[in-house]
Short mmCIF file of C-alpha atoms in Angstrom, two decimals:
data_model
loop_
_atom_site.label_atom_id
_atom_site.label_comp_id
_atom_site.label_asym_id
_atom_site.label_seq_id
_atom_site.Cartn_x
_atom_site.Cartn_y
_atom_site.Cartn_z
CA MET A 152 254.68 -168.51 1.69
CA ALA A 153 251.04 -168.03 2.65
CA ALA A 154 250.24 -166.83 6.15
CA ALA A 155 248.63 -169.33 8.49
CA ALA A 156 245.15 -168.72 9.82
CA ALA A 157 244.60 -168.35 13.56
CA THR A 158 242.23 -170.65 15.44
CA VAL A 159 238.96 -168.78 15.98
CA ARG A 160 236.52 -169.53 18.79
CA ARG A 161 233.08 -168.10 19.50
CA GLY A 162 232.32 -167.09 23.05
CA SER A 163 232.19 -164.06 25.31
CA ALA A 164 234.42 -162.30 27.80
CA SER A 165 234.37 -159.01 29.68
CA SER A 166 236.87 -156.24 29.01
CA SER A 167 237.66 -152.70 30.07
CA ALA A 168 239.75 -149.80 28.88
CA SER A 169 241.67 -146.99 30.52
CA VAL A 170 242.41 -143.84 28.54
CA SER A 171 246.11 -143.52 27.76
CA HIS A 172 248.33 -140.65 26.58
CA ALA A 173 250.58 -140.81 23.51
CA ILE A 174 254.30 -140.14 23.12
CA VAL A 175 256.75 -140.43 20.27
CA LEU A 176 258.83 -143.58 20.18
CA ALA A 177 260.95 -145.58 17.77
CA VAL A 178 260.98 -149.34 17.46
CA VAL A 179 261.53 -151.90 14.75
CA VAL A 180 258.76 -154.47 14.32
CA VAL A 181 259.55 -157.34 11.98
CA ALA A 182 257.11 -159.99 10.78
CA CYS A 183 257.01 -162.54 7.98
CA SER A 184 254.32 -164.80 6.61
CA SER A 185 255.59 -168.36 7.12
CA PHE A 186 255.12 -170.66 10.08
CA PRO A 187 257.31 -173.69 10.92
CA PRO A 188 255.50 -176.54 12.68
CA THR A 189 256.96 -175.91 16.15
CA SER A 190 257.27 -172.91 18.45
CA THR A 191 259.35 -172.13 21.52
CA ALA A 192 257.00 -169.42 22.82
CA ALA A 193 255.21 -169.91 26.13
CA LYS A 194 251.74 -171.34 25.68
CA ALA A 195 248.89 -169.06 26.75
CA ALA A 196 245.55 -170.23 28.07
CA PRO A 197 242.98 -170.73 25.26
CA CYS A 198 241.26 -167.47 24.40
CA SER A 199 237.85 -168.91 25.29
CA SER A 200 238.96 -169.22 28.93
CA GLN A 201 240.17 -165.63 29.27
CA THR A 202 238.28 -162.91 31.11
CA PHE A 203 238.94 -159.23 31.65
CA SER A 204 238.87 -157.51 35.02
CA GLY A 205 236.78 -154.50 34.07
CA THR A 206 238.81 -152.28 36.40
CA GLY A 207 239.44 -149.64 33.73
CA GLY A 208 235.83 -148.64 33.07
CA GLU A 209 232.87 -149.94 31.11
CA GLN A 210 232.85 -153.70 30.58
CA GLN A 211 232.38 -155.18 27.11
CA SER A 212 231.66 -158.69 25.84
CA TYR A 213 233.39 -160.17 22.79
CA ALA A 214 231.56 -162.69 20.61
CA SER A 215 234.68 -164.18 18.99
CA CYS A 216 238.29 -164.86 19.85
CA ALA A 217 241.37 -166.25 18.11
CA ASP A 218 244.37 -168.04 19.59
CA LEU A 219 247.18 -166.43 17.62
CA PRO A 220 249.92 -168.91 16.66
CA ARG A 221 252.94 -167.06 18.10
CA LEU A 222 254.09 -165.24 21.26
CA GLY A 223 251.27 -166.58 23.46
CA ALA A 224 248.90 -163.90 22.13
CA THR A 225 245.12 -163.89 21.70
CA LEU A 226 242.64 -161.60 19.96
CA HIS A 227 239.05 -161.02 21.11
CA TYR A 228 236.70 -159.13 18.80
CA ASN A 229 233.19 -158.03 17.83
CA TYR A 230 232.58 -157.56 14.10
CA THR A 231 229.63 -155.44 12.92
CA ALA A 232 228.86 -156.21 9.27
CA ALA A 233 226.46 -153.29 8.77
CA THR A 234 229.24 -150.76 9.42
CA ASN A 235 232.25 -153.01 8.63
CA THR A 236 233.79 -152.17 12.00
CA VAL A 237 235.54 -154.40 14.51
CA ALA A 238 236.15 -153.79 18.21
CA VAL A 239 239.21 -155.71 19.40
CA ALA A 240 241.02 -156.65 22.59
CA PHE A 241 244.54 -157.90 21.87
CA ARG A 242 246.14 -159.74 24.80
CA ALA A 243 249.78 -160.83 25.08
CA PRO A 244 252.55 -161.29 27.64
CA GLN A 245 255.05 -158.46 27.77
CA GLY A 246 258.65 -159.48 27.36
CA LYS A 247 260.25 -159.24 30.84
CA GLY A 248 257.04 -158.28 32.60
CA ALA A 249 256.28 -154.59 33.06
CA ASP A 250 259.46 -153.56 31.23
CA GLY A 251 258.16 -154.73 27.85
CA TRP A 252 255.75 -153.58 25.15
CA VAL A 253 253.15 -155.13 22.82
CA ALA A 254 251.65 -154.23 19.44
CA TRP A 255 248.93 -155.52 17.10
CA GLY A 256 247.52 -154.37 13.77
CA ILE A 257 246.16 -155.26 10.33
CA ASN A 258 247.69 -154.69 6.91
CA PRO A 259 245.17 -153.03 4.55
CA SER A 260 247.65 -152.97 1.65
CA GLY A 261 247.01 -156.58 0.67
CA ARG A 262 250.61 -157.56 1.45
CA SER A 263 251.23 -160.42 3.86
CA GLY A 264 254.00 -158.88 5.96
CA MET A 265 254.61 -155.99 8.29
CA VAL A 266 255.14 -153.06 5.89
CA GLY A 267 251.85 -151.22 5.40
CA THR A 268 250.36 -152.42 8.68
CA GLN A 269 248.36 -150.01 10.81
CA ALA A 270 248.93 -150.98 14.44
CA VAL A 271 248.12 -150.10 18.02
CA VAL A 272 251.04 -150.18 20.47
CA ALA A 273 251.13 -150.15 24.28
CA PHE A 274 253.66 -150.09 27.12
CA GLN A 275 254.17 -148.76 30.63
CA SER A 276 255.83 -145.35 30.69
CA SER A 277 258.45 -144.23 33.20
CA ASN A 278 255.78 -142.54 35.35
CA GLY A 279 253.91 -145.83 35.69
CA SER A 280 250.97 -145.03 33.40
CA LEU A 281 250.04 -147.15 30.38
CA VAL A 282 250.55 -145.62 26.94
CA ALA A 283 248.49 -146.81 23.94
CA TYR A 284 247.95 -145.29 20.48
CA PRO A 285 247.70 -146.09 16.73
CA THR A 286 250.71 -145.88 14.43
CA VAL A 287 251.62 -146.74 10.84
CA LEU A 288 254.36 -149.26 10.00
CA ASP A 289 255.49 -147.75 6.72
CA SER A 290 258.89 -149.48 6.55
CA TYR A 291 261.01 -152.07 8.37
CA ALA A 292 262.29 -149.23 10.56
CA PRO A 293 259.14 -147.19 11.27
CA SER A 294 259.16 -144.17 13.56
CA MET A 295 256.25 -145.63 15.55
CA ALA A 296 255.17 -142.10 16.41
CA PRO A 297 251.50 -141.64 17.25
CA ALA A 298 249.70 -141.29 13.92
CA ALA A 299 247.62 -138.23 13.12
CA PRO A 300 244.09 -139.07 11.89
CA GLY A 301 245.02 -137.95 8.37
CA ASP A 302 247.90 -140.43 8.25
CA LEU A 303 245.72 -143.46 8.93
CA ALA A 304 244.39 -145.68 6.14
CA PHE A 305 241.23 -146.23 8.22
CA PRO A 306 239.84 -144.65 11.41
CA VAL A 307 240.84 -146.09 14.79
CA SER A 308 239.12 -145.09 18.03
CA GLY A 309 238.84 -146.15 21.66
CA VAL A 310 242.55 -147.01 21.95
CA ALA A 311 243.50 -147.90 25.54
CA ALA A 312 245.37 -150.53 27.55
CA GLU A 313 245.32 -152.36 30.87
CA TYR A 314 247.01 -155.28 32.61
CA ALA A 315 245.39 -158.71 32.90
CA ASP A 316 246.32 -161.29 35.54
CA GLY A 317 249.30 -159.15 36.52
CA LYS A 318 251.52 -160.43 33.71
CA GLU A 319 249.80 -159.75 30.39
CA MET A 320 248.79 -156.54 28.65
CA VAL A 321 245.47 -155.97 26.89
CA VAL A 322 245.18 -153.34 24.14
CA TYR A 323 241.70 -152.16 23.09
CA ALA A 324 240.67 -150.43 19.86
CA THR A 325 237.79 -150.09 17.41
CA LEU A 326 238.71 -150.22 13.71
CA ALA A 327 236.56 -148.96 10.84
CA LEU A 328 237.80 -151.43 8.23
CA PRO A 329 238.78 -150.04 4.80
CA ALA A 330 235.84 -149.68 2.44
CA GLY A 331 235.68 -152.21 -0.37
CA LYS A 332 238.26 -154.57 1.15
CA GLY A 333 235.95 -156.94 2.98
CA SER A 334 236.68 -158.42 6.39
CA LYS A 335 239.73 -160.64 5.76
CA PHE A 336 243.20 -159.23 6.44
CA THR A 337 246.72 -160.10 7.48
CA ASN A 338 247.10 -159.30 11.17
CA VAL A 339 250.54 -158.68 12.66
CA TRP A 340 251.49 -158.66 16.34
CA GLN A 341 254.67 -158.20 18.34
CA GLN A 342 256.24 -157.96 21.80
CA GLY A 343 259.50 -156.50 23.04
CA ALA A 344 261.45 -156.99 26.26
CA ALA A 345 262.42 -153.43 27.17
CA VAL A 346 261.37 -149.79 27.10
CA VAL A 347 264.30 -147.38 27.56
CA ASN A 348 263.61 -143.71 28.35
CA ASP A 349 259.99 -144.25 27.30
CA VAL A 350 261.09 -145.69 23.94
CA PRO A 351 260.48 -149.41 23.26
CA ALA A 352 263.72 -151.19 22.46
CA VAL A 353 264.05 -153.40 19.40
CA HIS A 354 262.48 -156.84 19.79
CA PRO A 355 264.41 -160.05 19.01
CA THR A 356 264.80 -160.68 15.28
CA THR A 357 264.76 -164.48 15.48
CA GLY A 358 262.22 -167.17 16.32
CA ASP A 359 258.59 -166.30 17.00
CA ASN A 360 259.25 -162.56 16.90
CA ILE A 361 259.72 -162.72 13.12
CA LEU A 362 256.91 -165.23 12.58
CA SER A 363 254.07 -163.35 14.27
CA THR A 364 251.60 -162.85 11.43
CA ALA A 365 248.47 -164.68 10.26
CA THR A 366 245.34 -164.14 8.20
CA ILE A 367 242.06 -163.45 9.97
CA ASP A 368 238.51 -163.08 8.65
CA PHE A 369 236.51 -161.08 11.17
CA SER A 370 233.19 -162.16 9.63
CA ALA A 371 233.91 -165.91 9.56
#
C-alpha cells in the first residue's frame, strides 16, 4: 500500500543543538507503509505551536513543519533548493520518559519501508548525557552502530539532541539529499521504551510502532 503523506504547515520556531557523542548500539526498527484510519498514540500539539528552548546553543528558525501521523511526532525543516539540503528538527515523546529512545530518517533507495533508510538516533546514556548520531538501517535487524562517512548514502552533519518541555526529545541534523533524486522521500521514524546498558531495547512490534512511515516532499 502507498505511504500516507504527513500534514505540512508553514511557520517558524526556534531550535538549538547540543553536541553529542556516539556509541555502538543494537536495536530493531520496523516500519511499514500502510495507515489504518485510527491510532491509539497520544496526540501531540500541532507542530505550528511548538517552540524550542534554545538552551543548547545557537537558535534556528524553521520555515516548515509536518505533523507526522504516528507516535505523536513532528518534523520541522528548512529546505534549500540551490544546494538540495534540508536542516531538520525531529521531535517525539520518548517511550517511558528519559528511559526511551527516538529515531528518524529518510529512505533514498526508493522503497517505501524501513530497509535502506538512513536515520539519526538519540537517547540518554547511563551517564546522563544525550547521544545522537547517523546510522544505516540495512536490514530488519540493523546494528545501529554509528555510521562512518563512507557508509552513508548522503552526507549528514550537525547531528545533536536536546529535551523539549521535559518530556520530548528533539533530534537535529542537516542532510545533503542524494543527487538526482529530487526532494520527495519516504521518511521513517520510531520510538522505544527502554535503553539497557546504553543499548536501546527493541520497540513494540504492533500498532503505531510498525506504521510510522510517510512520504514527505521537502520542497512542497
